[in-house]
Short mmCIF file of C-alpha atoms and ligand atoms in Angstrom, two decimals:
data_model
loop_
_atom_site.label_atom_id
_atom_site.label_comp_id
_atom_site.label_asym_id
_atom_site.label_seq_id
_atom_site.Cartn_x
_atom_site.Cartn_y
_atom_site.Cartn_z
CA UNK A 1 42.96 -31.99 -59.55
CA UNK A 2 46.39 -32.09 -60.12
CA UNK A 3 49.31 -34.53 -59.59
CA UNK A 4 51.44 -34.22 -56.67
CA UNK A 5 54.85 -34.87 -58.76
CA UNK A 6 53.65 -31.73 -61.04
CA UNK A 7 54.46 -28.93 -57.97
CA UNK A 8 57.51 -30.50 -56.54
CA UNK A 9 59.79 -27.89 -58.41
CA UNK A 10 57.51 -25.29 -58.00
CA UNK A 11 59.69 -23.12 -56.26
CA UNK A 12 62.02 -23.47 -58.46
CA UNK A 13 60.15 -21.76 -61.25
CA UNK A 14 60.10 -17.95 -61.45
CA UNK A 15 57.03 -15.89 -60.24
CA UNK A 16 55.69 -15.43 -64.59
CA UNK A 17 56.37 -19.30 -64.44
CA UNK A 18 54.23 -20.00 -61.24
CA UNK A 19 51.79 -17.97 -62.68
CA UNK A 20 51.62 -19.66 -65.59
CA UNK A 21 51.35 -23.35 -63.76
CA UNK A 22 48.80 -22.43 -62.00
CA UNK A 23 47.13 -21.08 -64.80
CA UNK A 24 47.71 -24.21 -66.81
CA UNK A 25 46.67 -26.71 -64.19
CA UNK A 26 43.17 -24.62 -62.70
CA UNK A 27 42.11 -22.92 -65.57
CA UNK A 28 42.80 -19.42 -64.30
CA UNK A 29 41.71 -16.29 -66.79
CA UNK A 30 43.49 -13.62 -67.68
CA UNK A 31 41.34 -11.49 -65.13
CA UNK A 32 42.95 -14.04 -62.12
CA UNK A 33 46.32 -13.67 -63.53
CA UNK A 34 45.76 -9.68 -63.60
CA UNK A 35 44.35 -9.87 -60.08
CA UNK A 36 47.08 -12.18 -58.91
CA UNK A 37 49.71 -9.12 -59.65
CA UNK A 38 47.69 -5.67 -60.10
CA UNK A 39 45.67 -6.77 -56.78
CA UNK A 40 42.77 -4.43 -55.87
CA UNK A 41 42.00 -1.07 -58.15
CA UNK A 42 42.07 2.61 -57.01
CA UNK A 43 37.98 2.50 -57.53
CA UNK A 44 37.71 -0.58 -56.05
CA UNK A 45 39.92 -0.02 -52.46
CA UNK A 46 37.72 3.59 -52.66
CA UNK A 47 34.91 1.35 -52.26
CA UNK A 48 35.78 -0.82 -49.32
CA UNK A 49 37.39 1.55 -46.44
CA UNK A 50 37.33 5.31 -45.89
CA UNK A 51 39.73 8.17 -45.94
CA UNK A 52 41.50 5.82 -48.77
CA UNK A 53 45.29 6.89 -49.96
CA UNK A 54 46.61 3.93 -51.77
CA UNK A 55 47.00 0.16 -51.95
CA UNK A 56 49.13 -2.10 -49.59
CA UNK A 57 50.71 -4.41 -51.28
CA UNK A 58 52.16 -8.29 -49.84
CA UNK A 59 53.31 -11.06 -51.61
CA UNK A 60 51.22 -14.12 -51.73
CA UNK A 61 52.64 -17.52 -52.17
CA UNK A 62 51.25 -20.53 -52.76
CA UNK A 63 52.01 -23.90 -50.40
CA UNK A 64 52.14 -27.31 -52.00
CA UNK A 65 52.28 -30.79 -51.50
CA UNK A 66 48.27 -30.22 -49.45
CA UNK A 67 46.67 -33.57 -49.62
CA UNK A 68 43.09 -33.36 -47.44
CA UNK A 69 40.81 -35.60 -47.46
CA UNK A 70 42.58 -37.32 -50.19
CA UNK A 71 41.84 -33.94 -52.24
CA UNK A 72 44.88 -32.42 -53.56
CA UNK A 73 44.93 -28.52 -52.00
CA UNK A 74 46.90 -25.50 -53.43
CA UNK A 75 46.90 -23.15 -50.90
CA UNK A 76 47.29 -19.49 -51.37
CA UNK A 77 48.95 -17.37 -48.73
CA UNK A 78 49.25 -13.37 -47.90
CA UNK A 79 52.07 -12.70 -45.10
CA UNK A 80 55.26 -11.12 -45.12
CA UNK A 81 57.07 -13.24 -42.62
CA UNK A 82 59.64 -15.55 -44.62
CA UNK A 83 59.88 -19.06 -44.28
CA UNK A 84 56.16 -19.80 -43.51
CA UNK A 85 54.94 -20.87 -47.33
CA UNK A 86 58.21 -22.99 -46.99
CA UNK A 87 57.19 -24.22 -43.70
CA UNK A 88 53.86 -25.27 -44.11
CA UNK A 89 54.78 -26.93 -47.87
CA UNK A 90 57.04 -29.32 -46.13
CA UNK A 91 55.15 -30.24 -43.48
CA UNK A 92 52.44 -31.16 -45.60
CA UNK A 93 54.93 -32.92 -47.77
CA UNK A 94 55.53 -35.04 -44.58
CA UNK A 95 52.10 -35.48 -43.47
CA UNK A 96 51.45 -37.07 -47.11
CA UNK A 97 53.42 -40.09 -46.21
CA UNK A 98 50.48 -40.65 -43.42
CA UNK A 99 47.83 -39.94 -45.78
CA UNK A 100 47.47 -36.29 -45.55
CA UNK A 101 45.30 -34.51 -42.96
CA UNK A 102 42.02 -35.59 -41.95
CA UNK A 103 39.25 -32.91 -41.33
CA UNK A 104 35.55 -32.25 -40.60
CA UNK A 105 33.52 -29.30 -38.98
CA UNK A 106 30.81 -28.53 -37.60
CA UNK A 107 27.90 -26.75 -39.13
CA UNK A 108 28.82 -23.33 -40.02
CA UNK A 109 26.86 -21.68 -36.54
CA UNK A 110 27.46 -18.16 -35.51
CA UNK A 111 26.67 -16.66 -31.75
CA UNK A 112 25.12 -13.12 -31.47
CA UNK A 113 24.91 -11.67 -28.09
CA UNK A 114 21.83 -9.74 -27.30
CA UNK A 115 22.73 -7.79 -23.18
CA UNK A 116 19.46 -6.55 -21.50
CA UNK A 117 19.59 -4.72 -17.93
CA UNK A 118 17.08 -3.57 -15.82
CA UNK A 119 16.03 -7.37 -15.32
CA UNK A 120 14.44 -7.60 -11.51
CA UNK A 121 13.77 -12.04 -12.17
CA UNK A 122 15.95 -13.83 -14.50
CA UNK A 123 13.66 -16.91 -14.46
CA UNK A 124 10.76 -15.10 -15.23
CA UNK A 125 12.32 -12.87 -18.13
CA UNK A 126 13.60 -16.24 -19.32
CA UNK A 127 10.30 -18.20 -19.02
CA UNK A 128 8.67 -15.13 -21.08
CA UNK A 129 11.32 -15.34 -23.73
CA UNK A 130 10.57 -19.11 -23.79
CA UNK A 131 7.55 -18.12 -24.58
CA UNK A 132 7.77 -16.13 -27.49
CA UNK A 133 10.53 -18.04 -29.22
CA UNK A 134 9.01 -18.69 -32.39
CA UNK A 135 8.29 -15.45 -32.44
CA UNK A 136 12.20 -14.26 -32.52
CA UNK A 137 12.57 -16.89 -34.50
CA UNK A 138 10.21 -15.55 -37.55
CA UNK A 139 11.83 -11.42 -37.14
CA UNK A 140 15.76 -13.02 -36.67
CA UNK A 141 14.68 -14.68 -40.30
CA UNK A 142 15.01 -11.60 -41.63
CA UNK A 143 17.09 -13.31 -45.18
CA UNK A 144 14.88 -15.16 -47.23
CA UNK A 145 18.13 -16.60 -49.58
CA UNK A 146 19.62 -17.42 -46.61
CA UNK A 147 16.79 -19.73 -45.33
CA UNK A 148 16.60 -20.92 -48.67
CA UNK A 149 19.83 -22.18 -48.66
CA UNK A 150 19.30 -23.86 -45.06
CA UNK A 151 20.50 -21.14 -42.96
CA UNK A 152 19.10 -18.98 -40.28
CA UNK A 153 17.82 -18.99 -36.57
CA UNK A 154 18.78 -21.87 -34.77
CA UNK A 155 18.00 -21.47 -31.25
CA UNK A 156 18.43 -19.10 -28.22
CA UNK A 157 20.40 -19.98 -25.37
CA UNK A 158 20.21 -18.01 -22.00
CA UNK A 159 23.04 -16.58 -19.59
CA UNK A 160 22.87 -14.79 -16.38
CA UNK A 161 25.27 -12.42 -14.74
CA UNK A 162 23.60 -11.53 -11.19
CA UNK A 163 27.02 -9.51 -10.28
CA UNK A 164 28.78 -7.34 -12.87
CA UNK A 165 30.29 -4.02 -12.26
CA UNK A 166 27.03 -2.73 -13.66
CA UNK A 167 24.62 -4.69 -12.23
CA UNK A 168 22.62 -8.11 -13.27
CA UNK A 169 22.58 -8.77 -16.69
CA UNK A 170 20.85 -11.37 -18.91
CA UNK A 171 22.56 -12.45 -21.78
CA UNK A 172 20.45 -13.85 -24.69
CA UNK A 173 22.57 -16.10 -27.30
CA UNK A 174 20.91 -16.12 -30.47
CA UNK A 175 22.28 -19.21 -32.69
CA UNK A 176 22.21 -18.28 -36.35
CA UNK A 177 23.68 -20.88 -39.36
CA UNK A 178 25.53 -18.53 -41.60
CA UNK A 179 25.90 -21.15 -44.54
CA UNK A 180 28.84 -19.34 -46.71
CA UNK A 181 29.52 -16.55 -45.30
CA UNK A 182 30.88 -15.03 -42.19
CA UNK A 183 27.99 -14.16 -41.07
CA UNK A 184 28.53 -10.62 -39.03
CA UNK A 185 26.41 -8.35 -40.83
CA UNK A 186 23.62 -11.03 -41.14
CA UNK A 187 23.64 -11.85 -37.01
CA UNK A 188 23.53 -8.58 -36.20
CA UNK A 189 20.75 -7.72 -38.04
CA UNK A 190 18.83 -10.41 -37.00
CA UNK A 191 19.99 -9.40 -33.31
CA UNK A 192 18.89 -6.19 -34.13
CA UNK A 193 15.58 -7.14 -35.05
CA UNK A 194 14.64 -9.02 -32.11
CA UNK A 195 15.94 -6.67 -29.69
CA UNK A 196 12.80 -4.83 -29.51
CA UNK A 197 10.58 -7.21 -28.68
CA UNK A 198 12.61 -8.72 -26.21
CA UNK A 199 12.66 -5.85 -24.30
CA UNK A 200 8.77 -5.13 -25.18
CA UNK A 201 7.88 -8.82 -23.75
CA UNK A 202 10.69 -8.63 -20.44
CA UNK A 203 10.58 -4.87 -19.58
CA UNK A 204 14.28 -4.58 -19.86
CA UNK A 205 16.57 -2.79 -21.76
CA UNK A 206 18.58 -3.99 -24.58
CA UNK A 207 22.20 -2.08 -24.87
CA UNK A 208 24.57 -4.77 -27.42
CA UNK A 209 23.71 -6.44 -30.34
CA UNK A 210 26.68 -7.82 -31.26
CA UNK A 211 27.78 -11.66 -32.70
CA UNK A 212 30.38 -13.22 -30.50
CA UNK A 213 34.30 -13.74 -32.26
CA UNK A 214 34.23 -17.39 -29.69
CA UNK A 215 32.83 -19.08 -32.58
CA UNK A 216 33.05 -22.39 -30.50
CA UNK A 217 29.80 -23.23 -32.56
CA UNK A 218 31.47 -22.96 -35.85
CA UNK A 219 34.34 -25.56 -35.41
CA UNK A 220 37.28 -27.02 -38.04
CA UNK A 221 39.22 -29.86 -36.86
CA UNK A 222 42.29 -31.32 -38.74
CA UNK A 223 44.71 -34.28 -37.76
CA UNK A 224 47.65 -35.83 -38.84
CA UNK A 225 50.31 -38.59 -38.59
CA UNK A 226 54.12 -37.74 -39.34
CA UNK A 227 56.34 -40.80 -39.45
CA UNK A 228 59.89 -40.00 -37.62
CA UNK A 229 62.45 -41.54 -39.63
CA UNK A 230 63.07 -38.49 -42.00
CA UNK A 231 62.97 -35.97 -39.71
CA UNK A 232 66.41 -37.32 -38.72
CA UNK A 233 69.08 -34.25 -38.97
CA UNK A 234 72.61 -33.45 -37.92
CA UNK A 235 73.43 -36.74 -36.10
CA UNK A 236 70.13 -37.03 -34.34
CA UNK A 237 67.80 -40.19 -35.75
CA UNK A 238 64.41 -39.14 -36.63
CA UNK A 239 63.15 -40.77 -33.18
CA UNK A 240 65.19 -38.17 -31.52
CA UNK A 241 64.05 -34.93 -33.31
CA UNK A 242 59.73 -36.84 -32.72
CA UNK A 243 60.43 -36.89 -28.92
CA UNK A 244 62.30 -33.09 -28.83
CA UNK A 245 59.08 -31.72 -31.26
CA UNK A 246 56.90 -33.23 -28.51
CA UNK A 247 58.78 -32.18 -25.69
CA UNK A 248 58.55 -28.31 -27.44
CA UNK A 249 54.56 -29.19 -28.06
CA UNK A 250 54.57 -30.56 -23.62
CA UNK A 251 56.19 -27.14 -23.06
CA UNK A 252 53.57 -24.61 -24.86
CA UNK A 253 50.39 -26.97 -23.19
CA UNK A 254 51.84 -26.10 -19.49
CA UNK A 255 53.03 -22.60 -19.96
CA UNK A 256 51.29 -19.48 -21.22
CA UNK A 257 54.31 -17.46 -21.83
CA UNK A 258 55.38 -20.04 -24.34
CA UNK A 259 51.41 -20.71 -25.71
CA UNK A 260 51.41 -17.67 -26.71
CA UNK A 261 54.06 -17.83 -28.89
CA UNK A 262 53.06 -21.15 -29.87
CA UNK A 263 49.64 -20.31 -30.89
CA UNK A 264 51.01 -17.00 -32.99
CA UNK A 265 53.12 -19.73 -35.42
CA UNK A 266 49.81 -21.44 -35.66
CA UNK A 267 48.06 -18.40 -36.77
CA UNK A 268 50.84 -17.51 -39.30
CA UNK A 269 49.74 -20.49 -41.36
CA UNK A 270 46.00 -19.16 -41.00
CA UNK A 271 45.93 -15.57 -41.07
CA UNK A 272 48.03 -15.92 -44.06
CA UNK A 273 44.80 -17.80 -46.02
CA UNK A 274 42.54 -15.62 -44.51
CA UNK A 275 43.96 -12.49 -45.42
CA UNK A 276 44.80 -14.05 -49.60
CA UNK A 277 40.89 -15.23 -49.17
CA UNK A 278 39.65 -11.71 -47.96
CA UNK A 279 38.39 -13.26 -44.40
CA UNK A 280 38.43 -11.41 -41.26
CA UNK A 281 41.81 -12.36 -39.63
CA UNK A 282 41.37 -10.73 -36.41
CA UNK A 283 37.77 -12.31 -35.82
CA UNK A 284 39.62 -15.77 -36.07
CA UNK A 285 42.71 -14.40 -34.30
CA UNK A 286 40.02 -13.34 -31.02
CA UNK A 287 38.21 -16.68 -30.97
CA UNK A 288 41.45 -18.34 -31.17
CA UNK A 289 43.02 -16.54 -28.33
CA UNK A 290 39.79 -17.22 -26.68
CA UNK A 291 39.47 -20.73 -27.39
CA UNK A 292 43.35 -21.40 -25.90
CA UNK A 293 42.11 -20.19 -22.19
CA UNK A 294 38.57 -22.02 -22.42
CA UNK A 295 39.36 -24.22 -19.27
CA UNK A 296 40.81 -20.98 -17.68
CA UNK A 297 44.28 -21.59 -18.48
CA UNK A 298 45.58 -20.14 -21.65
CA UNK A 299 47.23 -23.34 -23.57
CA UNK A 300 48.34 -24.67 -27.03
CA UNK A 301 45.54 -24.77 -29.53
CA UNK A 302 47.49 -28.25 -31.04
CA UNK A 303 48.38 -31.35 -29.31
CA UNK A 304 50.59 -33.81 -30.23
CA UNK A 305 51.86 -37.46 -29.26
CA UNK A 306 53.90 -39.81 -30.12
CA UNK A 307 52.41 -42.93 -31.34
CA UNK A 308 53.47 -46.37 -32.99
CA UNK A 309 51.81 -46.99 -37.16
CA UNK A 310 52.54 -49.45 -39.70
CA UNK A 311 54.52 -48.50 -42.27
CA UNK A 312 55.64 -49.80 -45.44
CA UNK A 313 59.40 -50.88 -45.69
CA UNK A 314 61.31 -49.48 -48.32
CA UNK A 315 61.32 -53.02 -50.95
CA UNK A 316 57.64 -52.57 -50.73
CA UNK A 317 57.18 -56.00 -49.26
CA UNK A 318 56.08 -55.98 -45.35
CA UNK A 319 54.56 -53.54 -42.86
CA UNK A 320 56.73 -52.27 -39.91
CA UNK A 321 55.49 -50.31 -36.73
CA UNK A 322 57.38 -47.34 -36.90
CA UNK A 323 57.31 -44.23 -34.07
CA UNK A 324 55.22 -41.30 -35.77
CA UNK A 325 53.92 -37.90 -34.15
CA UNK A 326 50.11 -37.55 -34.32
CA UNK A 327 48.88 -33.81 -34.43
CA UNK A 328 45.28 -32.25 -34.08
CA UNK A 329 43.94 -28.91 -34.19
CA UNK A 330 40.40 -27.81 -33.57
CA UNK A 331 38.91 -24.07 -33.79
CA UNK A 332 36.74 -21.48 -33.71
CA UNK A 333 36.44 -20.50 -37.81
CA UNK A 334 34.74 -18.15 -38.64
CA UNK A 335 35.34 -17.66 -42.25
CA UNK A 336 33.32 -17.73 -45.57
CA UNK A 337 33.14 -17.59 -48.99
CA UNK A 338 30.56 -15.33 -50.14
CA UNK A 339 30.08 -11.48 -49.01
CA UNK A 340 32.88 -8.76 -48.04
CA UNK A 341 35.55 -8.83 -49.45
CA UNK A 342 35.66 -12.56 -50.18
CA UNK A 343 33.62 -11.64 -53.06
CA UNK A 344 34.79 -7.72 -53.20
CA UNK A 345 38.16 -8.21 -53.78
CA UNK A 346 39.70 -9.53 -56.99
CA UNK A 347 42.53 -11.27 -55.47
CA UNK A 348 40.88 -12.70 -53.35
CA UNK A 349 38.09 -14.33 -55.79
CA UNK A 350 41.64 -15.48 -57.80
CA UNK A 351 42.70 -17.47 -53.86
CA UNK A 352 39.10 -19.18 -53.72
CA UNK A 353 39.38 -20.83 -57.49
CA UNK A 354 43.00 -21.56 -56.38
CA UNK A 355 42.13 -23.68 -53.36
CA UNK A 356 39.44 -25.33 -55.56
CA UNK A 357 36.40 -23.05 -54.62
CA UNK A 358 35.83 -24.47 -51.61
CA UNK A 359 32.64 -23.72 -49.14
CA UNK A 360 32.84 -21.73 -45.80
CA UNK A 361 33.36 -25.19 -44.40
CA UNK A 362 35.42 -26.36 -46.66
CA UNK A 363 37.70 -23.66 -46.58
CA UNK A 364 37.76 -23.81 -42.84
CA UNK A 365 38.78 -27.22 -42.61
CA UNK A 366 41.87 -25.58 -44.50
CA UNK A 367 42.90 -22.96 -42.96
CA UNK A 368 43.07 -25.59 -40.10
CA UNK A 369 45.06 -28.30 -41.66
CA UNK A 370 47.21 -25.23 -42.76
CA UNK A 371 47.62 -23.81 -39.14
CA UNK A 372 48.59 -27.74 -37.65
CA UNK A 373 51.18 -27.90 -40.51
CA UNK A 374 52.64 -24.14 -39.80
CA UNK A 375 52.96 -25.36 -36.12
CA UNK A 376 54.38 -28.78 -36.99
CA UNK A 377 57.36 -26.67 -38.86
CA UNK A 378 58.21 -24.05 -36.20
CA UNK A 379 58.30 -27.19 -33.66
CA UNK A 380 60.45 -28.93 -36.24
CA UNK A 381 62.43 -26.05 -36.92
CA UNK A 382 62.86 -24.95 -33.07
CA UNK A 383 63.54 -28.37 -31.77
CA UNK A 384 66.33 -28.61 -34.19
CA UNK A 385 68.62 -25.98 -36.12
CA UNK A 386 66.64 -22.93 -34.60
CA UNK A 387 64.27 -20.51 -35.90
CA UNK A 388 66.93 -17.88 -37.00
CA UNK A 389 68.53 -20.38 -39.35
CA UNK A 390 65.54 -20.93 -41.78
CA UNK A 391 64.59 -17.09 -41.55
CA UNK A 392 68.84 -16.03 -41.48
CA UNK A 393 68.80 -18.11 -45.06
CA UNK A 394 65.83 -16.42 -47.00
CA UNK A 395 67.46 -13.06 -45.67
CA UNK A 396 70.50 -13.91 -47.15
CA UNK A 397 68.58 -14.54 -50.21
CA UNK A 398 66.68 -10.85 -50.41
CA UNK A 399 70.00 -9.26 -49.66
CA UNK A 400 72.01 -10.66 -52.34
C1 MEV B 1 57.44 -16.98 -35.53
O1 MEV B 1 56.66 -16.11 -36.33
C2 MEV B 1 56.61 -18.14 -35.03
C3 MEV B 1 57.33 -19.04 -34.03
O2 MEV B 1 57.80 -18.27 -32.93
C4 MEV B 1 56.31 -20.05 -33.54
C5 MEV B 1 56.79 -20.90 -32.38
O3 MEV B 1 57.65 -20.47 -31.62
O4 MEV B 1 56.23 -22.02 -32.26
C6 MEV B 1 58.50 -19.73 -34.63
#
């Protein structure tokens, strides 16, 4: 796509100008350019909730200087907290000088939770579902476009709960590969239409039929590598502001109190691309959340360290080790490109062709390197000036 060099002034430009870049450089229509300021129509918000009064609007701004994969990334975002799009550009402007971020992810695999009660022998129930797998298998298929596409019933994994303030339960896990979308609608009606015959072939009784938000089997990983020397500022070299970003990072992993706040700056950077690519921002907020206390403790969803990598001196003649911060994320993501209002809503279609029309994957493996660079920032920005001075300056800005 597009050269770096060509967004570096970006923000410079006014919004008709942006508009018009991005226009230029993707090939957007007239009908993106409409969605990208008249949003969603009376008719079509009348079609999506109930009770409907109006539109909400937010502004959406687009980060720069993305490189993933080697791919460059424009990256749409929907949030009304300032300094984030800023944030999360210049991080990524930093992260280019270590090649960008790295990502992968797993296949796109969805849980649904199927409870039955009324279970007197968990082994046999289990053995008898064994059984009859193939079975499930053939009514859980219930999408044949789906399974064209490769997707559908994976497998069933079992649970017990002998003790629950309501008695033993058995929990059946039905694995489902969404492909491109999200996947809720399609998991629970394939939970749905199992449910009777597992409680035909065990004698128990079903009550939920309901996909899990811990999506740990739909997983986006990013990394990157962010040399020291310019993050130098106010006196302090750039080896000083590394160690004080991964002192801040040492401080979320041990403490909750500060995870938590920790994991929200993450989530700025990804709710803000889920919300501009009509995804479900609080399924990915719950997994999250959930994810961060998987051992038991609730902890940072990033780590960082410091570590030593080549780099070449400034007359281009010699590598030197130099001290750089290595950062990974991996998540629950639960997000796709096709269905709801990924597909529903104008805007939204106009965010996909911006970020290159990626695939559910694709776009997770996004929204991830998007949430490690958001964090990157608010540890850069804590660990040196403070928060308040970013925000206190694009304040000053909408007041004048
Ligand atoms: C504010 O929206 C997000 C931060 O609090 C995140 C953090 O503290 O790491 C700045």
């Amino acid at each position: 796509m597009t050269e770096e060099i060509n967004f570096t002034q970006f923000y410079k430009l006014s919004q008709i100008e942006r508009r018009q870049k991005l226009a230029d450089e993707l090939g957007l229509d007239e009908a993106d350019l409409t969605a990208l300021t008249n949003g969603l129509s009376t008719e079509q918000a009348e079609l999506m909730i109930e009770n409907v009064v109006g539109q909400y609007a937010l502004p959406m701004g687009v980060a720069t200087h993305f490189l993933i994969n080697g791919s460059e990334i424009l990256v749409p975002m929907v949030v009304e907290e300032p300094s984030v799009v800023a944030g999360v550009s210049y991080a990524a402007k930093l992260a280019r000088r270590g090649g960008g971020f790295l990502t992968y992810s797993s296949d796109p695999i969805m849980i649904g939770q199927l409870q039955l009660l009324d279970i007197a022998n968990f082994d046999e129930a289990i053995n008898k579902l064994k059984a009859i797998e193939v079975e499930l298998f053939r009514l859980a298929n219930h999408d044949p476009v789906l399974q064209k596409l490769g997707g559908g019933a994976q497998g069933f994994e079992y649970r017990t709960f002998p003790n629950t303030p309501a008695g033993p339960m058995l929990i059946i896990h039905l694995l489902y590969d969404c492909r491109d979308a999200m996947g809720a609608n399609t998991v629970n009606t394939a939970l749905e239409k199992i449910a009777p015959k597992v409680a035909e072939v065990t004698g128990g009784r079903v009550n939920l039929r309901i996909l899990s938000n811990l999506a740990d089997q739909r997983m986006a990983h990013a990394e990157c590598l962010i040399v020291a020397d310019p993050l130098a500022r106010e006196g302090r070299s750039g080896e000083e502001v590394a160690r004080a970003i991964f002192e801040a990072w040492a401080f979320a992993s041990v403490d909750p109190y500060r995870a938590a706040t920790h994991n929200k700056g993450i989530m700025n950077g990804i709710d803000a691309v889920a919300i501009a690519t009509g995804n479900d921002w609080r399924a990915i907020e719950a997994g999250a959340h959930a994810y961060a206390a998987r051992s038991g403790q609730y902890t940072s969803l990033t780590q960082w360290s410091l570590t030593t990598a080549p780099v070449m001196n400034e007359s281009e003649t010699r590598l030197e080790p130099k001290l750089h911060l290595r950062g990974t994320l991996s998540l629950p993501m639960a997000v796709g490109t096709v269905g709801g209002a990924t597909t529903a809503h104008p805007t939204a279609r106009t965010a996909l062709k911006i970020l290159g029309q990626p695939d559910a994957r694709g776009l997770a493996e996004i929204m991830v390197a998007v949430g490690l660079a958001q964090n990157f920032a608010a540890l850069r920005a804590l660990a040196t000036e403070g928060i308040q001075q970013g925000h206190m300056r694009l304040h000053a800005r909408k007041n004048k």
